[in-house]
mmCIF file of N, CA and C in Angstrom:
data_model
loop_
_atom_site.group_PDB
_atom_site.id
_atom_site.type_symbol
_atom_site.label_atom_id
_atom_site.label_comp_id
_atom_site.label_asym_id
_atom_site.label_seq_id
_atom_site.Cartn_x
_atom_site.Cartn_y
_atom_site.Cartn_z
ATOM 1 N N PRO A 971 -1.963 -14.122 1.619
ATOM 2 C CA PRO A 971 -2.984 -12.747 1.934
ATOM 3 C C PRO A 971 -3.960 -13.098 0.393
ATOM 4 N N MET A 972 -4.873 -13.002 0.651
ATOM 5 C CA MET A 972 -5.943 -13.071 -0.708
ATOM 6 C C MET A 972 -5.693 -11.791 -1.561
ATOM 7 N N PRO A 973 -5.569 -11.681 -3.025
ATOM 8 C CA PRO A 973 -5.624 -10.827 -3.546
ATOM 9 C C PRO A 973 -6.550 -9.966 -3.832
ATOM 10 N N GLY A 974 -6.240 -8.868 -3.596
ATOM 11 C CA GLY A 974 -7.563 -7.949 -3.403
ATOM 12 C C GLY A 974 -7.880 -7.264 -4.986
ATOM 13 N N LEU A 975 -8.965 -6.368 -5.510
ATOM 14 C CA LEU A 975 -9.741 -6.239 -6.452
ATOM 15 C C LEU A 975 -8.264 -5.677 -7.435
ATOM 16 N N PRO A 976 -7.768 -4.865 -7.213
ATOM 17 C CA PRO A 976 -6.579 -3.992 -7.837
ATOM 18 C C PRO A 976 -5.651 -4.733 -8.461
ATOM 19 N N ASP A 977 -5.429 -6.184 -7.441
ATOM 20 C CA ASP A 977 -4.306 -7.099 -8.244
ATOM 21 C C ASP A 977 -5.282 -8.334 -9.524
ATOM 22 N N ILE A 978 -6.478 -8.442 -8.737
ATOM 23 C CA ILE A 978 -7.212 -9.102 -10.049
ATOM 24 C C ILE A 978 -7.576 -8.749 -11.170
ATOM 25 N N ALA A 979 -7.658 -7.029 -11.054
ATOM 26 C CA ALA A 979 -8.150 -6.235 -12.473
ATOM 27 C C ALA A 979 -6.583 -6.460 -13.531
ATOM 28 N N ALA A 980 -5.495 -6.126 -12.562
ATOM 29 C CA ALA A 980 -3.914 -6.168 -12.833
ATOM 30 C C ALA A 980 -4.088 -7.008 -13.992
ATOM 31 N N LEU A 981 -4.634 -8.429 -13.429
ATOM 32 C CA LEU A 981 -4.152 -9.810 -13.757
ATOM 33 C C LEU A 981 -4.872 -9.915 -15.459
ATOM 34 N N PHE A 982 -6.087 -9.508 -15.256
ATOM 35 C CA PHE A 982 -6.639 -9.239 -16.676
ATOM 36 C C PHE A 982 -6.514 -8.261 -17.539
ATOM 37 N N GLY A 983 -5.629 -7.435 -16.959
ATOM 38 C CA GLY A 983 -5.076 -6.310 -17.763
ATOM 39 C C GLY A 983 -6.259 -5.205 -17.894
ATOM 40 N N SER A 984 -6.820 -4.838 -16.925
ATOM 41 C CA SER A 984 -8.306 -4.213 -16.844
ATOM 42 C C SER A 984 -7.826 -2.961 -15.686
ATOM 43 N N SER A 985 -8.906 -1.980 -15.823
ATOM 44 C CA SER A 985 -8.745 -1.079 -14.504
ATOM 45 C C SER A 985 -9.740 -1.591 -13.192
ATOM 46 N N GLU A 986 -9.478 -1.488 -12.450
ATOM 47 C CA GLU A 986 -10.623 -2.034 -11.044
ATOM 48 C C GLU A 986 -11.826 -1.165 -11.490
ATOM 49 N N ARG A 987 -12.119 -0.042 -12.122
ATOM 50 C CA ARG A 987 -13.299 0.157 -12.279
ATOM 51 C C ARG A 987 -14.179 -0.919 -12.897
ATOM 52 N N THR A 988 -13.266 -1.258 -13.964
ATOM 53 C CA THR A 988 -14.204 -1.817 -15.312
ATOM 54 C C THR A 988 -14.049 -3.091 -14.795
ATOM 55 N N LEU A 989 -13.155 -3.460 -14.321
ATOM 56 C CA LEU A 989 -13.479 -5.236 -13.726
ATOM 57 C C LEU A 989 -14.637 -5.302 -12.465
ATOM 58 N N ARG A 990 -14.928 -3.868 -11.536
ATOM 59 C CA ARG A 990 -16.056 -3.884 -10.615
ATOM 60 C C ARG A 990 -17.321 -3.878 -11.596
ATOM 61 N N ARG A 991 -17.180 -3.171 -12.952
ATOM 62 C CA ARG A 991 -18.580 -2.802 -13.745
ATOM 63 C C ARG A 991 -18.777 -4.373 -14.252
ATOM 64 N N LYS A 992 -17.831 -5.105 -14.693
ATOM 65 C CA LYS A 992 -17.966 -5.894 -15.513
ATOM 66 C C LYS A 992 -18.755 -7.208 -14.171
ATOM 67 N N LEU A 993 -18.354 -7.144 -13.445
ATOM 68 C CA LEU A 993 -18.875 -8.277 -12.204
ATOM 69 C C LEU A 993 -19.849 -7.938 -11.860
ATOM 70 N N ALA A 994 -20.647 -6.131 -11.422
ATOM 71 C CA ALA A 994 -21.605 -5.789 -11.254
ATOM 72 C C ALA A 994 -22.898 -6.244 -12.653
ATOM 73 N N GLU A 995 -22.361 -6.044 -13.602
ATOM 74 C CA GLU A 995 -22.878 -6.591 -14.982
ATOM 75 C C GLU A 995 -23.656 -8.423 -15.167
ATOM 76 N N ALA A 996 -22.413 -8.891 -14.279
ATOM 77 C CA ALA A 996 -22.755 -10.130 -14.199
ATOM 78 C C ALA A 996 -23.454 -10.854 -12.629
ATOM 79 N N GLY A 997 -23.759 -9.796 -12.051
ATOM 80 C CA GLY A 997 -24.973 -9.913 -10.917
ATOM 81 C C GLY A 997 -24.084 -10.206 -9.824
ATOM 82 N N VAL A 998 -22.193 -9.859 -9.934
ATOM 83 C CA VAL A 998 -22.144 -10.445 -8.546
ATOM 84 C C VAL A 998 -20.768 -9.219 -8.375
ATOM 85 N N SER A 999 -20.241 -9.489 -6.931
ATOM 86 C CA SER A 999 -19.295 -8.449 -6.405
ATOM 87 C C SER A 999 -18.425 -9.178 -6.013
ATOM 88 N N TYR A 1000 -17.262 -8.617 -6.189
ATOM 89 C CA TYR A 1000 -15.482 -9.394 -5.790
ATOM 90 C C TYR A 1000 -15.868 -9.972 -4.425
ATOM 91 N N ARG A 1001 -16.381 -9.232 -3.474
ATOM 92 C CA ARG A 1001 -16.463 -9.381 -2.208
ATOM 93 C C ARG A 1001 -17.537 -11.050 -1.759
ATOM 94 N N GLU A 1002 -18.657 -11.323 -2.918
ATOM 95 C CA GLU A 1002 -19.499 -12.281 -2.761
ATOM 96 C C GLU A 1002 -18.442 -13.404 -3.371
ATOM 97 N N ILE A 1003 -17.508 -13.391 -4.686
ATOM 98 C CA ILE A 1003 -16.446 -14.510 -5.222
ATOM 99 C C ILE A 1003 -15.806 -14.660 -3.588
ATOM 100 N N LEU A 1004 -15.201 -13.825 -3.094
ATOM 101 C CA LEU A 1004 -13.963 -13.996 -1.921
ATOM 102 C C LEU A 1004 -14.759 -14.887 -0.986
ATOM 103 N N ASP A 1005 -16.408 -14.626 -0.834
ATOM 104 C CA ASP A 1005 -16.788 -15.242 0.510
ATOM 105 C C ASP A 1005 -17.086 -16.751 0.000
ATOM 106 N N ALA A 1006 -17.217 -16.765 -1.623
ATOM 107 C CA ALA A 1006 -17.684 -17.940 -1.459
ATOM 108 C C ALA A 1006 -16.365 -18.924 -1.601
ATOM 109 N N TYR A 1007 -15.430 -18.252 -2.099
ATOM 110 C CA TYR A 1007 -14.216 -18.853 -1.904
ATOM 111 C C TYR A 1007 -13.266 -19.748 -0.773
ATOM 112 N N ARG A 1008 -13.908 -18.516 0.362
ATOM 113 C CA ARG A 1008 -13.128 -18.715 1.433
ATOM 114 C C ARG A 1008 -14.234 -19.941 2.473
ATOM 115 N N SER A 1009 -15.526 -19.808 2.194
ATOM 116 C CA SER A 1009 -16.484 -20.466 2.558
ATOM 117 C C SER A 1009 -15.917 -21.729 2.325
ATOM 118 N N ASP A 1010 -15.775 -22.256 1.096
ATOM 119 C CA ASP A 1010 -15.448 -23.508 0.200
ATOM 120 C C ASP A 1010 -14.580 -23.977 1.271
ATOM 121 N N LYS A 1011 -13.409 -22.978 0.996
ATOM 122 C CA LYS A 1011 -12.101 -23.517 1.277
ATOM 123 C C LYS A 1011 -11.788 -23.840 3.190
ATOM 124 N N SER A 1012 -12.969 -22.911 3.932
ATOM 125 C CA SER A 1012 -12.622 -23.406 5.017
ATOM 126 C C SER A 1012 -13.167 -24.164 5.338
ATOM 127 N N ARG A 1013 -14.361 -25.055 5.001
ATOM 128 C CA ARG A 1013 -14.900 -26.311 4.967
ATOM 129 C C ARG A 1013 -13.958 -27.288 4.705
ATOM 130 N N ARG A 1014 -13.297 -27.427 3.661
ATOM 131 C CA ARG A 1014 -12.637 -28.245 2.993
ATOM 132 C C ARG A 1014 -11.345 -28.350 4.317
ATOM 133 N N LEU A 1015 -10.677 -27.153 4.600
ATOM 134 C CA LEU A 1015 -9.559 -27.498 5.544
ATOM 135 C C LEU A 1015 -10.102 -27.712 7.121
ATOM 136 N N LEU A 1016 -11.822 -27.179 7.379
ATOM 137 C CA LEU A 1016 -12.310 -28.073 8.610
ATOM 138 C C LEU A 1016 -12.095 -29.256 8.691
ATOM 139 N N SER A 1017 -12.456 -30.232 7.655
ATOM 140 C CA SER A 1017 -12.880 -31.220 7.683
ATOM 141 C C SER A 1017 -11.453 -32.093 7.335
ATOM 142 N N SER A 1018 -10.358 -31.969 6.975
ATOM 143 C CA SER A 1018 -9.210 -32.243 6.869
ATOM 144 C C SER A 1018 -8.943 -32.486 8.577
ATOM 145 N N GLY A 1019 -8.543 -31.383 9.197
ATOM 146 C CA GLY A 1019 -8.689 -31.717 10.572
ATOM 147 C C GLY A 1019 -7.134 -31.202 11.049
ATOM 148 N N LYS A 1020 -6.420 -30.659 10.398
ATOM 149 C CA LYS A 1020 -5.301 -30.640 10.295
ATOM 150 C C LYS A 1020 -4.724 -29.143 10.898
ATOM 151 N N LEU A 1021 -5.696 -28.440 11.021
ATOM 152 C CA LEU A 1021 -5.082 -26.662 11.242
ATOM 153 C C LEU A 1021 -6.064 -26.650 12.581
ATOM 154 N N ASN A 1022 -5.459 -25.828 13.324
ATOM 155 C CA ASN A 1022 -6.594 -25.795 14.401
ATOM 156 C C ASN A 1022 -7.066 -23.558 13.868
ATOM 157 N N LEU A 1023 -8.135 -23.032 14.535
ATOM 158 C CA LEU A 1023 -9.103 -22.484 14.287
ATOM 159 C C LEU A 1023 -8.147 -20.863 13.607
ATOM 160 N N ASN A 1024 -6.818 -20.771 14.528
ATOM 161 C CA ASN A 1024 -6.092 -19.466 14.338
ATOM 162 C C ASN A 1024 -5.176 -19.809 13.041
ATOM 163 N N GLU A 1025 -4.995 -21.349 12.669
ATOM 164 C CA GLU A 1025 -4.303 -21.107 11.702
ATOM 165 C C GLU A 1025 -5.068 -21.123 10.151
ATOM 166 N N LEU A 1026 -6.519 -21.761 10.367
ATOM 167 C CA LEU A 1026 -7.326 -21.761 9.621
ATOM 168 C C LEU A 1026 -7.451 -20.233 8.870
ATOM 169 N N ALA A 1027 -7.973 -19.726 10.154
ATOM 170 C CA ALA A 1027 -7.962 -17.944 9.615
ATOM 171 C C ALA A 1027 -6.984 -17.177 9.210
ATOM 172 N N GLU A 1028 -5.747 -17.452 9.398
ATOM 173 C CA GLU A 1028 -4.827 -16.797 9.007
ATOM 174 C C GLU A 1028 -4.533 -17.193 7.785
ATOM 175 N N LYS A 1029 -4.889 -18.727 7.198
ATOM 176 C CA LYS A 1029 -4.573 -19.296 5.925
ATOM 177 C C LYS A 1029 -5.798 -18.911 4.798
ATOM 178 N N LEU A 1030 -6.640 -18.118 5.567
ATOM 179 C CA LEU A 1030 -8.008 -17.458 4.554
ATOM 180 C C LEU A 1030 -7.821 -16.242 4.581
ATOM 181 N N GLY A 1031 -6.526 -15.426 5.378
ATOM 182 C CA GLY A 1031 -6.267 -14.160 4.861
ATOM 183 C C GLY A 1031 -6.952 -13.356 5.967
ATOM 184 N N TYR A 1032 -7.590 -13.578 7.272
ATOM 185 C CA TYR A 1032 -7.745 -13.403 8.204
ATOM 186 C C TYR A 1032 -6.820 -12.677 9.590
ATOM 187 N N THR A 1033 -6.821 -11.984 10.124
ATOM 188 C CA THR A 1033 -5.677 -11.454 10.727
ATOM 189 C C THR A 1033 -6.089 -11.555 12.599
ATOM 190 N N GLU A 1034 -7.576 -11.607 12.626
ATOM 191 C CA GLU A 1034 -7.733 -12.247 13.589
ATOM 192 C C GLU A 1034 -9.325 -13.375 13.380
ATOM 193 N N THR A 1035 -8.968 -14.533 14.372
ATOM 194 C CA THR A 1035 -9.670 -15.337 14.742
ATOM 195 C C THR A 1035 -11.021 -15.075 14.744
ATOM 196 N N ALA A 1036 -11.403 -14.102 15.572
ATOM 197 C CA ALA A 1036 -12.959 -13.568 15.715
ATOM 198 C C ALA A 1036 -13.530 -13.092 14.470
ATOM 199 N N SER A 1037 -12.980 -12.313 13.612
ATOM 200 C CA SER A 1037 -13.698 -12.512 12.474
ATOM 201 C C SER A 1037 -13.610 -13.387 11.401
ATOM 202 N N PHE A 1038 -12.787 -14.231 11.338
ATOM 203 C CA PHE A 1038 -13.135 -15.239 10.696
ATOM 204 C C PHE A 1038 -14.278 -16.366 11.313
ATOM 205 N N MET A 1039 -14.626 -16.295 12.428
ATOM 206 C CA MET A 1039 -15.617 -17.159 13.232
ATOM 207 C C MET A 1039 -16.921 -16.490 12.810
ATOM 208 N N ARG A 1040 -16.834 -14.703 12.926
ATOM 209 C CA ARG A 1040 -18.071 -14.343 12.235
ATOM 210 C C ARG A 1040 -18.662 -14.593 11.150
ATOM 211 N N ALA A 1041 -17.385 -14.773 10.500
ATOM 212 C CA ALA A 1041 -17.759 -14.574 8.865
ATOM 213 C C ALA A 1041 -18.372 -16.271 8.402
ATOM 214 N N PHE A 1042 -17.490 -17.074 9.452
ATOM 215 C CA PHE A 1042 -18.105 -18.510 9.009
ATOM 216 C C PHE A 1042 -19.593 -18.630 9.535
ATOM 217 N N LYS A 1043 -20.042 -18.109 10.414
ATOM 218 C CA LYS A 1043 -20.966 -18.103 10.837
ATOM 219 C C LYS A 1043 -22.293 -17.227 9.700
ATOM 220 N N ARG A 1044 -21.860 -16.419 9.242
ATOM 221 C CA ARG A 1044 -22.454 -15.467 8.446
ATOM 222 C C ARG A 1044 -22.811 -16.856 7.258
ATOM 223 N N TRP A 1045 -21.580 -17.465 6.669
ATOM 224 C CA TRP A 1045 -21.636 -18.132 5.591
ATOM 225 C C TRP A 1045 -22.448 -19.640 5.480
ATOM 226 N N THR A 1046 -22.429 -20.402 6.844
ATOM 227 C CA THR A 1046 -22.847 -21.506 7.078
ATOM 228 C C THR A 1046 -23.970 -21.558 8.015
ATOM 229 N N GLY A 1047 -24.528 -20.476 9.014
ATOM 230 C CA GLY A 1047 -25.182 -20.666 10.188
ATOM 231 C C GLY A 1047 -24.568 -21.279 11.456
ATOM 232 N N GLN A 1048 -23.373 -21.671 11.175
ATOM 233 C CA GLN A 1048 -22.989 -22.510 12.642
ATOM 234 C C GLN A 1048 -21.351 -21.494 12.767
ATOM 235 N N THR A 1049 -20.979 -22.169 14.078
ATOM 236 C CA THR A 1049 -19.582 -21.914 13.896
ATOM 237 C C THR A 1049 -18.790 -22.823 13.437
ATOM 238 N N PRO A 1050 -17.470 -22.576 13.291
ATOM 239 C CA PRO A 1050 -16.363 -23.386 12.880
ATOM 240 C C PRO A 1050 -16.461 -24.858 14.073
ATOM 241 N N ARG A 1051 -16.584 -24.358 15.160
ATOM 242 C CA ARG A 1051 -16.623 -25.819 16.341
ATOM 243 C C ARG A 1051 -17.730 -26.477 15.876
ATOM 244 N N GLN A 1052 -18.839 -25.878 15.816
ATOM 245 C CA GLN A 1052 -20.027 -26.828 15.495
ATOM 246 C C GLN A 1052 -20.101 -27.887 14.322
ATOM 247 N N VAL A 1053 -19.205 -27.075 13.265
ATOM 248 C CA VAL A 1053 -18.965 -27.823 11.786
ATOM 249 C C VAL A 1053 -17.681 -28.763 12.254
ATOM 250 N N GLN A 1054 -16.861 -28.629 13.370
ATOM 251 C CA GLN A 1054 -15.678 -29.632 13.223
ATOM 252 C C GLN A 1054 -16.500 -30.660 14.209
ATOM 253 N N LYS A 1055 -17.498 -30.602 15.017
ATOM 254 C CA LYS A 1055 -17.902 -31.491 15.847
ATOM 255 C C LYS A 1055 -18.840 -32.349 14.848
ATOM 256 N N GLN A 1056 -19.440 -31.975 14.164
ATOM 257 C CA GLN A 1056 -20.342 -32.968 13.061
ATOM 258 C C GLN A 1056 -19.388 -33.743 12.240
ATOM 259 N N ILE A 1057 -18.393 -32.896 11.911
ATOM 260 C CA ILE A 1057 -17.504 -33.902 10.891
ATOM 261 C C ILE A 1057 -17.063 -35.156 11.829
ATOM 262 N N HIS A 1058 -16.479 -34.614 13.341
ATOM 263 C CA HIS A 1058 -15.519 -35.449 13.769
ATOM 264 C C HIS A 1058 -16.623 -36.602 14.085
ATOM 265 N N ASN A 1059 -18.291 -36.436 14.417
ATOM 266 C CA ASN A 1059 -19.369 -37.301 14.347
ATOM 267 C C ASN A 1059 -19.484 -38.462 13.248
ATOM 268 N N LEU A 1060 -19.707 -37.738 12.312
ATOM 269 C CA LEU A 1060 -19.752 -38.571 11.036
ATOM 270 C C LEU A 1060 -18.590 -39.483 10.844
ATOM 271 N N GLN A 1061 -17.111 -38.897 11.203
ATOM 272 C CA GLN A 1061 -16.279 -39.836 11.022
ATOM 273 C C GLN A 1061 -16.062 -40.815 11.863
ATOM 274 N N ALA A 1062 -16.414 -40.913 12.684
ATOM 275 C CA ALA A 1062 -16.792 -41.498 14.116
ATOM 276 C C ALA A 1062 -17.371 -42.722 13.979
ATOM 277 N N PRO A 1063 -16.541 -44.294 14.011
ATOM 278 C CA PRO A 1063 -17.094 -45.483 13.832
ATOM 279 C C PRO A 1063 -18.763 -45.610 14.487
#
């Protein structure tokens, strides 16, 4: 599972509130960082072709595949299956 904000704050020896404040000062939120990480990792995992969507969603910390699919579409404007198809078409001779 993905670490939560309290876990990250503890790694830095900080309180959750202080970490939120510092992120806000930098113009970013924990959710935005987490979404960027998940978006990047999901595209890399999709391109490997080794995992099905259920496994991919689980690997990224989603308990429901449908939630992952909605998030992926929010990140990319496409469904995971559309991206898989594009990758497959690019890899075909």
